[in-house]
Amino acid sequence: QVQLVESGGGSVQAGGSLNLSCAASGAIGTSMCMGWFRQASGKEREGVAHIYIGGGSKSYGDFVKGRFTISRDFAKKSAYLQMTSLSPEDTAMYYCAAGACINCGNFYCTRPDYWSQGTQVTVSS
């Protein structure tokens, strides 16, 4: 079992930045991936960013366009998402996830076996 506790998020004006953190406890291993998903009101959930815990390779949703950076600290069993140049379209609930790494084209994505409680990100224009 893996437990995920997410922190960060909040409200910011367009163009601003926010940082999310996700601390894992339990059976998290280097063969796993961690990532973030988001779900805006009335929209489907979408993957934001993923990182392979062992090797550190990363992948991002197409909409990220270089604005977000995911990182991890395996010793702390934690992942981080730095978000810059935020726009109102980024407003959503953001969820940290952990699980097996799955093949997403040329990159790894996170199979969301475990979820955090989620945090709201609101970007005002």
PDB file of C-alpha atoms in Angstrom:
ATOM      1  CA  GLN A   1       0.000   0.000   0.000  1.00  0.00           C
ATOM      2  CA  VAL A   2       1.077   3.545  -0.719  1.00  0.00           C
ATOM      3  CA  GLN A   3      -0.302   6.660   0.902  1.00  0.00           C
ATOM      4  CA  LEU A   4       0.069  10.037  -0.801  1.00  0.00           C
ATOM      5  CA  VAL A   5      -0.231  13.400   0.891  1.00  0.00           C
ATOM      6  CA  GLU A   6      -0.346  16.381  -1.387  1.00  0.00           C
ATOM      7  CA  SER A   7       0.330  19.978  -0.458  1.00  0.00           C
ATOM      8  CA  GLY A   8       0.522  23.283  -2.233  1.00  0.00           C
ATOM      9  CA  GLY A   9      -1.976  24.673  -4.660  1.00  0.00           C
ATOM     10  CA  GLY A  10      -4.168  27.662  -3.992  1.00  0.00           C
ATOM     11  CA  SER A  11      -5.140  30.753  -5.927  1.00  0.00           C
ATOM     12  CA  VAL A  12      -2.972  32.876  -8.182  1.00  0.00           C
ATOM     13  CA  GLN A  13      -3.401  35.424 -10.920  1.00  0.00           C
ATOM     14  CA  ALA A  14      -2.747  34.591 -14.534  1.00  0.00           C
ATOM     15  CA  GLY A  15       0.951  34.472 -15.262  1.00  0.00           C
ATOM     16  CA  GLY A  16       1.762  33.438 -11.717  1.00  0.00           C
ATOM     17  CA  SER A  17       3.358  30.319 -10.324  1.00  0.00           C
ATOM     18  CA  LEU A  18       2.435  27.591  -7.875  1.00  0.00           C
ATOM     19  CA  ASN A  19       4.239  24.573  -6.521  1.00  0.00           C
ATOM     20  CA  LEU A  20       2.723  21.239  -5.596  1.00  0.00           C
ATOM     21  CA  SER A  21       4.343  18.581  -3.444  1.00  0.00           C
ATOM     22  CA  CYS A  22       3.441  14.953  -2.972  1.00  0.00           C
ATOM     23  CA  ALA A  23       4.860  12.904  -0.124  1.00  0.00           C
ATOM     24  CA  ALA A  24       4.541   9.149  -0.327  1.00  0.00           C
ATOM     25  CA  SER A  25       4.698   6.596   2.417  1.00  0.00           C
ATOM     26  CA  GLY A  26       4.533   2.841   2.272  1.00  0.00           C
ATOM     27  CA  ALA A  27       5.674   0.562  -0.512  1.00  0.00           C
ATOM     28  CA  ILE A  28       6.916   3.097  -3.029  1.00  0.00           C
ATOM     29  CA  GLY A  29       9.781   1.771  -5.121  1.00  0.00           C
ATOM     30  CA  THR A  30      12.196   2.846  -7.800  1.00  0.00           C
ATOM     31  CA  SER A  31      10.351   0.867 -10.445  1.00  0.00           C
ATOM     32  CA  MET A  32       7.263   3.004 -10.002  1.00  0.00           C
ATOM     33  CA  CYS A  33       6.108   6.278 -11.468  1.00  0.00           C
ATOM     34  CA  MET A  34       4.560   9.287  -9.814  1.00  0.00           C
ATOM     35  CA  GLY A  35       2.627  11.988 -11.522  1.00  0.00           C
ATOM     36  CA  TRP A  36      -0.108  14.535 -11.450  1.00  0.00           C
ATOM     37  CA  PHE A  37      -3.526  14.452 -12.995  1.00  0.00           C
ATOM     38  CA  ARG A  38      -6.050  17.235 -13.034  1.00  0.00           C
ATOM     39  CA  GLN A  39      -9.773  17.539 -13.496  1.00  0.00           C
ATOM     40  CA  ALA A  40     -11.544  20.786 -14.251  1.00  0.00           C
ATOM     41  CA  SER A  41     -15.220  21.239 -13.587  1.00  0.00           C
ATOM     42  CA  GLY A  42     -17.229  19.531 -16.298  1.00  0.00           C
ATOM     43  CA  LYS A  43     -14.175  18.081 -17.993  1.00  0.00           C
ATOM     44  CA  GLU A  44     -12.477  14.719 -18.044  1.00  0.00           C
ATOM     45  CA  ARG A  45      -9.423  13.985 -15.997  1.00  0.00           C
ATOM     46  CA  GLU A  46      -6.145  14.474 -17.842  1.00  0.00           C
ATOM     47  CA  GLY A  47      -2.533  13.678 -17.157  1.00  0.00           C
ATOM     48  CA  VAL A  48      -0.325  16.647 -16.367  1.00  0.00           C
ATOM     49  CA  ALA A  49       3.146  15.277 -15.724  1.00  0.00           C
ATOM     50  CA  HIS A  50       4.820  11.990 -14.882  1.00  0.00           C
ATOM     51  CA  ILE A  51       8.200  10.936 -13.591  1.00  0.00           C
ATOM     52  CA  TYR A  52       9.916   7.566 -13.388  1.00  0.00           C
ATOM     53  CA  ILE A  53      11.122   7.376  -9.805  1.00  0.00           C
ATOM     54  CA  GLY A  54      14.137   5.238 -10.535  1.00  0.00           C
ATOM     55  CA  GLY A  55      15.524   6.824 -13.670  1.00  0.00           C
ATOM     56  CA  GLY A  56      13.980  10.270 -13.469  1.00  0.00           C
ATOM     57  CA  SER A  57      12.634  10.355 -17.010  1.00  0.00           C
ATOM     58  CA  LYS A  58       9.703  12.716 -17.375  1.00  0.00           C
ATOM     59  CA  SER A  59       6.701  13.273 -19.568  1.00  0.00           C
ATOM     60  CA  TYR A  60       4.150  16.054 -19.808  1.00  0.00           C
ATOM     61  CA  GLY A  61       0.734  16.653 -21.228  1.00  0.00           C
ATOM     62  CA  ASP A  62       0.753  18.521 -24.531  1.00  0.00           C
ATOM     63  CA  PHE A  63      -0.903  21.528 -22.934  1.00  0.00           C
ATOM     64  CA  VAL A  64       2.017  22.037 -20.538  1.00  0.00           C
ATOM     65  CA  LYS A  65       4.215  23.496 -23.280  1.00  0.00           C
ATOM     66  CA  GLY A  66       7.286  23.899 -21.103  1.00  0.00           C
ATOM     67  CA  ARG A  67       5.502  25.715 -18.282  1.00  0.00           C
ATOM     68  CA  PHE A  68       5.614  22.945 -15.666  1.00  0.00           C
ATOM     69  CA  THR A  69       8.488  20.940 -14.243  1.00  0.00           C
ATOM     70  CA  ILE A  70       8.146  17.670 -12.379  1.00  0.00           C
ATOM     71  CA  SER A  71      10.911  16.370 -10.146  1.00  0.00           C
ATOM     72  CA  ARG A  72      11.371  13.780  -7.466  1.00  0.00           C
ATOM     73  CA  ASP A  73      13.475  13.107  -4.400  1.00  0.00           C
ATOM     74  CA  PHE A  74      13.483   9.381  -3.832  1.00  0.00           C
ATOM     75  CA  ALA A  75      15.161   9.638  -0.437  1.00  0.00           C
ATOM     76  CA  LYS A  76      12.204  11.717   0.702  1.00  0.00           C
ATOM     77  CA  LYS A  77       9.738   9.606  -1.285  1.00  0.00           C
ATOM     78  CA  SER A  78       8.416  12.834  -2.709  1.00  0.00           C
ATOM     79  CA  ALA A  79       7.553  14.380  -6.049  1.00  0.00           C
ATOM     80  CA  TYR A  80       7.198  18.019  -6.908  1.00  0.00           C
ATOM     81  CA  LEU A  81       5.409  19.978  -9.609  1.00  0.00           C
ATOM     82  CA  GLN A  82       6.516  23.512 -10.329  1.00  0.00           C
ATOM     83  CA  MET A  83       3.951  25.378 -12.374  1.00  0.00           C
ATOM     84  CA  THR A  84       4.705  28.699 -14.039  1.00  0.00           C
ATOM     85  CA  SER A  85       2.916  30.966 -16.511  1.00  0.00           C
ATOM     86  CA  LEU A  86      -0.404  29.735 -15.207  1.00  0.00           C
ATOM     87  CA  SER A  87      -3.558  30.624 -17.076  1.00  0.00           C
ATOM     88  CA  PRO A  88      -7.238  30.367 -16.128  1.00  0.00           C
ATOM     89  CA  GLU A  89      -7.371  27.195 -18.249  1.00  0.00           C
ATOM     90  CA  ASP A  90      -5.146  25.548 -15.638  1.00  0.00           C
ATOM     91  CA  THR A  91      -7.840  25.913 -12.982  1.00  0.00           C
ATOM     92  CA  ALA A  92      -8.679  22.427 -11.737  1.00  0.00           C
ATOM     93  CA  MET A  93      -8.336  19.926  -8.934  1.00  0.00           C
ATOM     94  CA  TYR A  94      -4.871  18.474  -9.085  1.00  0.00           C
ATOM     95  CA  TYR A  95      -4.230  14.958  -7.852  1.00  0.00           C
ATOM     96  CA  CYS A  96      -0.922  13.274  -7.214  1.00  0.00           C
ATOM     97  CA  ALA A  97      -0.806   9.632  -8.229  1.00  0.00           C
ATOM     98  CA  ALA A  98       1.623   6.757  -7.928  1.00  0.00           C
ATOM     99  CA  GLY A  99       1.729   3.363  -9.500  1.00  0.00           C
ATOM    100  CA  ALA A 100       3.258   1.246 -12.183  1.00  0.00           C
ATOM    101  CA  CYS A 101       4.892   2.949 -15.116  1.00  0.00           C
ATOM    102  CA  ILE A 102       3.029   2.362 -18.352  1.00  0.00           C
ATOM    103  CA  ASN A 103       4.123   3.017 -21.884  1.00  0.00           C
ATOM    104  CA  CYS A 104       2.736   6.242 -23.326  1.00  0.00           C
ATOM    105  CA  GLY A 105       4.336   6.382 -26.725  1.00  0.00           C
ATOM    106  CA  ASN A 106       7.984   7.189 -26.179  1.00  0.00           C
ATOM    107  CA  PHE A 107       7.519   8.045 -22.512  1.00  0.00           C
ATOM    108  CA  TYR A 108       6.380   6.649 -19.224  1.00  0.00           C
ATOM    109  CA  CYS A 109       3.055   7.570 -17.703  1.00  0.00           C
ATOM    110  CA  THR A 110       1.748   6.751 -14.267  1.00  0.00           C
ATOM    111  CA  ARG A 111      -0.878   4.091 -13.865  1.00  0.00           C
ATOM    112  CA  PRO A 112      -2.798   5.690 -10.985  1.00  0.00           C
ATOM    113  CA  ASP A 113      -2.917   2.832  -8.514  1.00  0.00           C
ATOM    114  CA  TYR A 114      -2.819   5.286  -5.615  1.00  0.00           C
ATOM    115  CA  TRP A 115      -4.222   8.797  -5.280  1.00  0.00           C
ATOM    116  CA  SER A 116      -3.701  11.788  -3.081  1.00  0.00           C
ATOM    117  CA  GLN A 117      -6.545  13.733  -1.575  1.00  0.00           C
ATOM    118  CA  GLY A 118      -6.191  16.412  -4.264  1.00  0.00           C
ATOM    119  CA  THR A 119      -5.633  20.144  -4.099  1.00  0.00           C
ATOM    120  CA  GLN A 120      -7.431  22.972  -5.825  1.00  0.00           C
ATOM    121  CA  VAL A 121      -5.551  25.262  -8.184  1.00  0.00           C
ATOM    122  CA  THR A 122      -7.436  28.389  -9.184  1.00  0.00           C
ATOM    123  CA  VAL A 123      -6.041  30.882 -11.671  1.00  0.00           C
ATOM    124  CA  SER A 124      -7.831  34.169 -12.103  1.00  0.00           C
ATOM    125  CA  SER A 125      -7.565  36.441 -15.112  1.00  0.00           C
TER     126      SER A 125
END
